[in-house]
mmCIF file of C-alpha atoms in Angstrom:
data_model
loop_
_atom_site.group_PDB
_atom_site.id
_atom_site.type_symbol
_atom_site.label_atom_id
_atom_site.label_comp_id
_atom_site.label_asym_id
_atom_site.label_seq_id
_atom_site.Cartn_x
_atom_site.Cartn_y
_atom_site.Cartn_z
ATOM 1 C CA UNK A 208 -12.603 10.843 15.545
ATOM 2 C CA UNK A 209 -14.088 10.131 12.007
ATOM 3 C CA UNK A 210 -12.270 7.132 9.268
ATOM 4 C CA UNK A 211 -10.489 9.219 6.601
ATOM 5 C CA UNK A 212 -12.038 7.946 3.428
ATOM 6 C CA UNK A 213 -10.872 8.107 -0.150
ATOM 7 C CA UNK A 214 -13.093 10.473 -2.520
ATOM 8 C CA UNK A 215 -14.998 7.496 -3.920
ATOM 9 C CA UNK A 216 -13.773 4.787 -2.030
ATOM 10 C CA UNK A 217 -12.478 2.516 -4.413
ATOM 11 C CA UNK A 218 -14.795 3.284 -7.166
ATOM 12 C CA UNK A 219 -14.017 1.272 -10.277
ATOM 13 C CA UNK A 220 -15.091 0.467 -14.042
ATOM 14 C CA UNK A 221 -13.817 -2.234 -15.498
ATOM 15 C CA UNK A 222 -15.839 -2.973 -18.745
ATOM 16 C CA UNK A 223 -14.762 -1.164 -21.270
ATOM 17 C CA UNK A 224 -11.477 -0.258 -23.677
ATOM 18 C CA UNK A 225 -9.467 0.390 -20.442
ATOM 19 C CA UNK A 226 -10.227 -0.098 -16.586
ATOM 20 C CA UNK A 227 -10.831 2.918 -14.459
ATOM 21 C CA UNK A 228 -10.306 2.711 -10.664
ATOM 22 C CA UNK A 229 -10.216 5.457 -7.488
ATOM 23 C CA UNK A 230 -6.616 5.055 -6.353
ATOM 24 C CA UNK A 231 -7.398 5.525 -2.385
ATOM 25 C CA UNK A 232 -5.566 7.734 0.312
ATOM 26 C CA UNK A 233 -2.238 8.660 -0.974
ATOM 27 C CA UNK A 234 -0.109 11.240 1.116
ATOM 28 C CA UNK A 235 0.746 14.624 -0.836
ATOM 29 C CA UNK A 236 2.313 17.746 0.291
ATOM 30 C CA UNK A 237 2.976 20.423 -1.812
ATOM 31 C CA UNK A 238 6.629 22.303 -1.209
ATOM 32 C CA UNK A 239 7.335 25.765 -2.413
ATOM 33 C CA UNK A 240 10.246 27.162 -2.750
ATOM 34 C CA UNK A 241 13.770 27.404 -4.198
ATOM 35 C CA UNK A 242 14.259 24.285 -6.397
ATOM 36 C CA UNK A 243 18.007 25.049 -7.276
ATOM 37 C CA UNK A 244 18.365 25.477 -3.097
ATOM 38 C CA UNK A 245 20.689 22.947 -1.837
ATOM 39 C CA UNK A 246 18.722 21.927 1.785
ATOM 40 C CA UNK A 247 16.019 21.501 -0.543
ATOM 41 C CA UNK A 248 17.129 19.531 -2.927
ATOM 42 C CA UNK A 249 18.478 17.284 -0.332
ATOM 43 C CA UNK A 250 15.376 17.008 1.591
ATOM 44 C CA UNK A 251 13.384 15.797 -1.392
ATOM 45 C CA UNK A 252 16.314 13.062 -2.465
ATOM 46 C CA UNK A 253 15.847 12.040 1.083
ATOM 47 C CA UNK A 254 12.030 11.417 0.099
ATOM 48 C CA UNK A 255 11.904 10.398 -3.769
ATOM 49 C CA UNK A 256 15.018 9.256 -4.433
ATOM 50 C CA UNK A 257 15.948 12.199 -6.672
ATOM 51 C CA UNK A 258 15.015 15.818 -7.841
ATOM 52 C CA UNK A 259 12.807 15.834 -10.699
ATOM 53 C CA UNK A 260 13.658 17.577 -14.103
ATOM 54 C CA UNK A 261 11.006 20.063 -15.451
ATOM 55 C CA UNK A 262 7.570 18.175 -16.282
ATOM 56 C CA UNK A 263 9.048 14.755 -15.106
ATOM 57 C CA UNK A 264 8.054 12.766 -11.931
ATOM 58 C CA UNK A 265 10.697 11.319 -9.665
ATOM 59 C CA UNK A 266 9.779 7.707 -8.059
ATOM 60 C CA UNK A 267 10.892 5.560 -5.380
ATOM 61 C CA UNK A 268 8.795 2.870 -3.630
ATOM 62 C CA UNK A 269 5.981 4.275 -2.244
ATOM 63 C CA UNK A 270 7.294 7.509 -2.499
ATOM 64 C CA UNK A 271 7.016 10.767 -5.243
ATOM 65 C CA UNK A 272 7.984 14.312 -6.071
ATOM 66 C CA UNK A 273 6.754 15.852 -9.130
ATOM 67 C CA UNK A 274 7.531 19.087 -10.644
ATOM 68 C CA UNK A 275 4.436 21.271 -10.513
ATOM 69 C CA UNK A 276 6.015 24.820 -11.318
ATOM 70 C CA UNK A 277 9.426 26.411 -11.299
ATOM 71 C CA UNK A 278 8.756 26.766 -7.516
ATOM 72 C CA UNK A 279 6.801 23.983 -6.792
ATOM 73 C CA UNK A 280 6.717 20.109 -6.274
ATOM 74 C CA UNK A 281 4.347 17.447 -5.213
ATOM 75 C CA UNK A 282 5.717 15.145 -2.786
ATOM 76 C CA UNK A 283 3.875 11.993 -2.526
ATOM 77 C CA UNK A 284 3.984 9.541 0.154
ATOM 78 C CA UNK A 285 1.831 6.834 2.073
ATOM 79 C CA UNK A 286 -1.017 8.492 3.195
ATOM 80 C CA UNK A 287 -0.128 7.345 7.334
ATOM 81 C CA UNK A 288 3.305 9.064 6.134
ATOM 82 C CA UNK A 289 2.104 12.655 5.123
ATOM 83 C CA UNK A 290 1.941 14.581 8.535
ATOM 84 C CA UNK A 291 5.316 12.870 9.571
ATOM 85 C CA UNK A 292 7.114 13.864 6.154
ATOM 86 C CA UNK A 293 5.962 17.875 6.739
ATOM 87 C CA UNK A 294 7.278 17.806 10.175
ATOM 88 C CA UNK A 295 10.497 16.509 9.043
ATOM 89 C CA UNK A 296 10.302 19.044 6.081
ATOM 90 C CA UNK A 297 10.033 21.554 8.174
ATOM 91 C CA UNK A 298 12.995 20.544 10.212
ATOM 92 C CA UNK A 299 15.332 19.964 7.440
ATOM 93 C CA UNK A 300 14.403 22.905 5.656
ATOM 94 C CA UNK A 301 14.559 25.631 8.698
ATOM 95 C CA UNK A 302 16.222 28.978 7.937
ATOM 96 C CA UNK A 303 15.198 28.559 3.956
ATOM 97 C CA UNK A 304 12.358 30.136 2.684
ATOM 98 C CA UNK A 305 9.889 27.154 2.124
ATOM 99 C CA UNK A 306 6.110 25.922 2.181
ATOM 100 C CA UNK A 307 5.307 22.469 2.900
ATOM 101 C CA UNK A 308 1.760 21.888 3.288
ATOM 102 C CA UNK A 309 -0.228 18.461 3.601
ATOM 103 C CA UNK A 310 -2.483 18.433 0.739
ATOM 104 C CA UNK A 311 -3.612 15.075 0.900
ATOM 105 C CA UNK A 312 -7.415 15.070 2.017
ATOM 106 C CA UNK A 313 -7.900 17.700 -0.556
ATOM 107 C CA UNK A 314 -7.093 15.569 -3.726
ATOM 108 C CA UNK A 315 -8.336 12.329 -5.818
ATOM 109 C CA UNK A 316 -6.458 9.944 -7.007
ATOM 110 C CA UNK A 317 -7.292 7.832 -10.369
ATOM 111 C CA UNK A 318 -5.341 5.234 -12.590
ATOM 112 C CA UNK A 319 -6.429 4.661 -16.041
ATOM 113 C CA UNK A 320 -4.869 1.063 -17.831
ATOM 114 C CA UNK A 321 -4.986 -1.446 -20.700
ATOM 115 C CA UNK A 322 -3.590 -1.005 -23.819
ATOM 116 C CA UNK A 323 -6.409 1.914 -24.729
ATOM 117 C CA UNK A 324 -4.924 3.980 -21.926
ATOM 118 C CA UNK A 325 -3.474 6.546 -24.018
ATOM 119 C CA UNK A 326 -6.642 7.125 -26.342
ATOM 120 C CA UNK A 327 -8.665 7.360 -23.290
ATOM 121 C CA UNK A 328 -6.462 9.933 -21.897
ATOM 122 C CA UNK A 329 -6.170 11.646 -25.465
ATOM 123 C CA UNK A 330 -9.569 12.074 -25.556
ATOM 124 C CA UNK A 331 -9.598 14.346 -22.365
ATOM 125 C CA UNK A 332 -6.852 16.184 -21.685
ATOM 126 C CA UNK A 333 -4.765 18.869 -24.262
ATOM 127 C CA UNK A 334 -1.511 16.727 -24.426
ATOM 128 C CA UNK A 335 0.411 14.565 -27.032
ATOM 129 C CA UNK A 336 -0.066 11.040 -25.990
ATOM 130 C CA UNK A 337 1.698 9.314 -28.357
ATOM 131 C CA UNK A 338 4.625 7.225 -27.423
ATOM 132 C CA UNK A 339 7.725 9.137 -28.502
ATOM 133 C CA UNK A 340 5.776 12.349 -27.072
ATOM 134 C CA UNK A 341 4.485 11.000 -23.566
ATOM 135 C CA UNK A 342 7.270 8.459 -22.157
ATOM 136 C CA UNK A 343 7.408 7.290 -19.140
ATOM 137 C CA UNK A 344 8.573 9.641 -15.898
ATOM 138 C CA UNK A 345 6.770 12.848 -18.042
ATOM 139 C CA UNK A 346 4.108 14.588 -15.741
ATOM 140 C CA UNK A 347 1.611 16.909 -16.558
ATOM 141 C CA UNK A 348 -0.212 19.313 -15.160
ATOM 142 C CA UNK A 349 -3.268 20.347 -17.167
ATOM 143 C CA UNK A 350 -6.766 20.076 -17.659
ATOM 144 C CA UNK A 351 -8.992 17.493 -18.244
ATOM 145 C CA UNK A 352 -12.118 18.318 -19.642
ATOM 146 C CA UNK A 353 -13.389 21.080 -17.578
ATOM 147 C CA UNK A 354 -11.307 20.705 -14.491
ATOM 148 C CA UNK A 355 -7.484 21.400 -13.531
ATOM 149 C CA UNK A 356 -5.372 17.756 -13.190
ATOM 150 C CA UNK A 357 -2.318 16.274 -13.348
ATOM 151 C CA UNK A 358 -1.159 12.996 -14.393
ATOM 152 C CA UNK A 359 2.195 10.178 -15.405
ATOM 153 C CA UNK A 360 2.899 7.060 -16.922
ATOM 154 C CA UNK A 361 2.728 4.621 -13.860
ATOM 155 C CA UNK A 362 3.396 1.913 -16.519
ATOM 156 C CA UNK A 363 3.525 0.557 -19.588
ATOM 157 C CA UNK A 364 -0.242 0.749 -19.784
ATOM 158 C CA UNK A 365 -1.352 2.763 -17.103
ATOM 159 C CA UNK A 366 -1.907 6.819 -15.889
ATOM 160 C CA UNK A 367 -2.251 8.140 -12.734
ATOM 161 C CA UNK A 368 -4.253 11.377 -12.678
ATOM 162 C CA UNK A 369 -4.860 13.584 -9.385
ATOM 163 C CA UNK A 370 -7.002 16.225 -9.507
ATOM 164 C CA UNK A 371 -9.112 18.187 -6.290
ATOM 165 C CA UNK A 372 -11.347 16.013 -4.434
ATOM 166 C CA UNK A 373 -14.342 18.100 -4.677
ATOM 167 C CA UNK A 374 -14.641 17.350 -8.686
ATOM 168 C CA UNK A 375 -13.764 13.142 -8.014
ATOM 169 C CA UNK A 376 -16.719 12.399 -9.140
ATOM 170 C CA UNK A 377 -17.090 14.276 -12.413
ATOM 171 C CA UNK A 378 -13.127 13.003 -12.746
ATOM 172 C CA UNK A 379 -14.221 9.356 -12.315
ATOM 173 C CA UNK A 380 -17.290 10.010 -14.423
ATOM 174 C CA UNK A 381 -15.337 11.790 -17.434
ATOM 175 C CA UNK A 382 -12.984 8.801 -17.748
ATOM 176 C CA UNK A 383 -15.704 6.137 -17.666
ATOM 177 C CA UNK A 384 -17.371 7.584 -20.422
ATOM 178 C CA UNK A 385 -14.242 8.178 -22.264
ATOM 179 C CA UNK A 386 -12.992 4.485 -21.759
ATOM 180 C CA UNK A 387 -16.922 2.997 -22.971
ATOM 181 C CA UNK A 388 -17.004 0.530 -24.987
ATOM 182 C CA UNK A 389 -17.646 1.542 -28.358
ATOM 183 C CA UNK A 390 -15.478 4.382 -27.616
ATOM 184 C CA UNK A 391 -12.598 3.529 -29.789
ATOM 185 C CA UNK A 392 -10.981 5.898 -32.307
ATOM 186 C CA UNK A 393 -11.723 4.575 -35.447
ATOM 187 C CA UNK A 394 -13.902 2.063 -34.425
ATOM 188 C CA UNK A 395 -16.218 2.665 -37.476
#
């Protein structure tokens, strides 16, 4: 049996106006179904902590669910967790109509920080970054540059984006250059 690797295994940049680094393996399923459905909102309390709101991310630990679409979440979980967390989806949810479906080997994982974060991020994706428009526990699901993403405040300073693995490494690439020194907004 081959190691599961991340999409760029770590991959970081670190010299410039904000660091860029390749998350790793993270567990992510995607559910469908009936948001407002009872069994279903208990199942994903049992794995986030709460239900997220429209456009908001719901965190606890370790552990995610993100609203994607009125019939769709992420779920997010270790990535030793993901094939464990579907089986007991599927469980918990039996005689609703549902999709749970381990995503995780399919996606990249990035985290953009410093206190340029938001300019970096500005530069890329279609979205108002500014901070009484993007606050923290807002998620997005967009694109960035040429290619469809979604991202959240993981902090003060700091946004995690996710996008499909095959385009990592035009994802890592496009924030690099973005995050360059010399890059600044009104650095003239």
């Amino acid at each position: 049996m081959s190691n599961v690797v991340s999409a760029l295994q770590h991959a970081s940049f670190v010299d410039g106006i904000a660091d860029v680094r390749e998350m790793g393996l993270r567990g992510m399923i995607t559910l469908r179904g009936d948001l407002s459905d009872k069994k279903l909102i208990k199942a994903v309390k049992a794995i986030a902590g709460a239900m997220p709101e429209q456009r908001m991310i719901a965190v606890k630990g370790e552990a995610g669910a993100a609203w994607m679409s009125p019939d769709e979440l992420l779920l997010m979980v270790p990535h030793g967790d993901a094939l464990s967390t579907v089986k007991s989806l599927n469980a918990s949810l039996k005689g609703t109509h549902f999709l749970a479906a381990n995503v995780s080997d399919a996606r990249a994982v990035f985290e953009v920080s410093g206190p340029c974060a938001r300019e970096v991020m500005a530069k890329l994706a279609p979205v108002d970054f500014a901070p009484v428009a993007f606050e923290m526990g807002m998620f997005r699901r967009t694109r960035m540059a040429q290619v469809p993403a979604a991202f959240w405040m993981s902090g003060e300073n700091s946004f995690t984006i996710v996008c499909f693995r095959s385009v990592g490494e035009y994802m890592f690439d496009l924030l690099s250059v973005a995050a360059q020194n010399g890059s600044e907004v009104n650095a003239l």
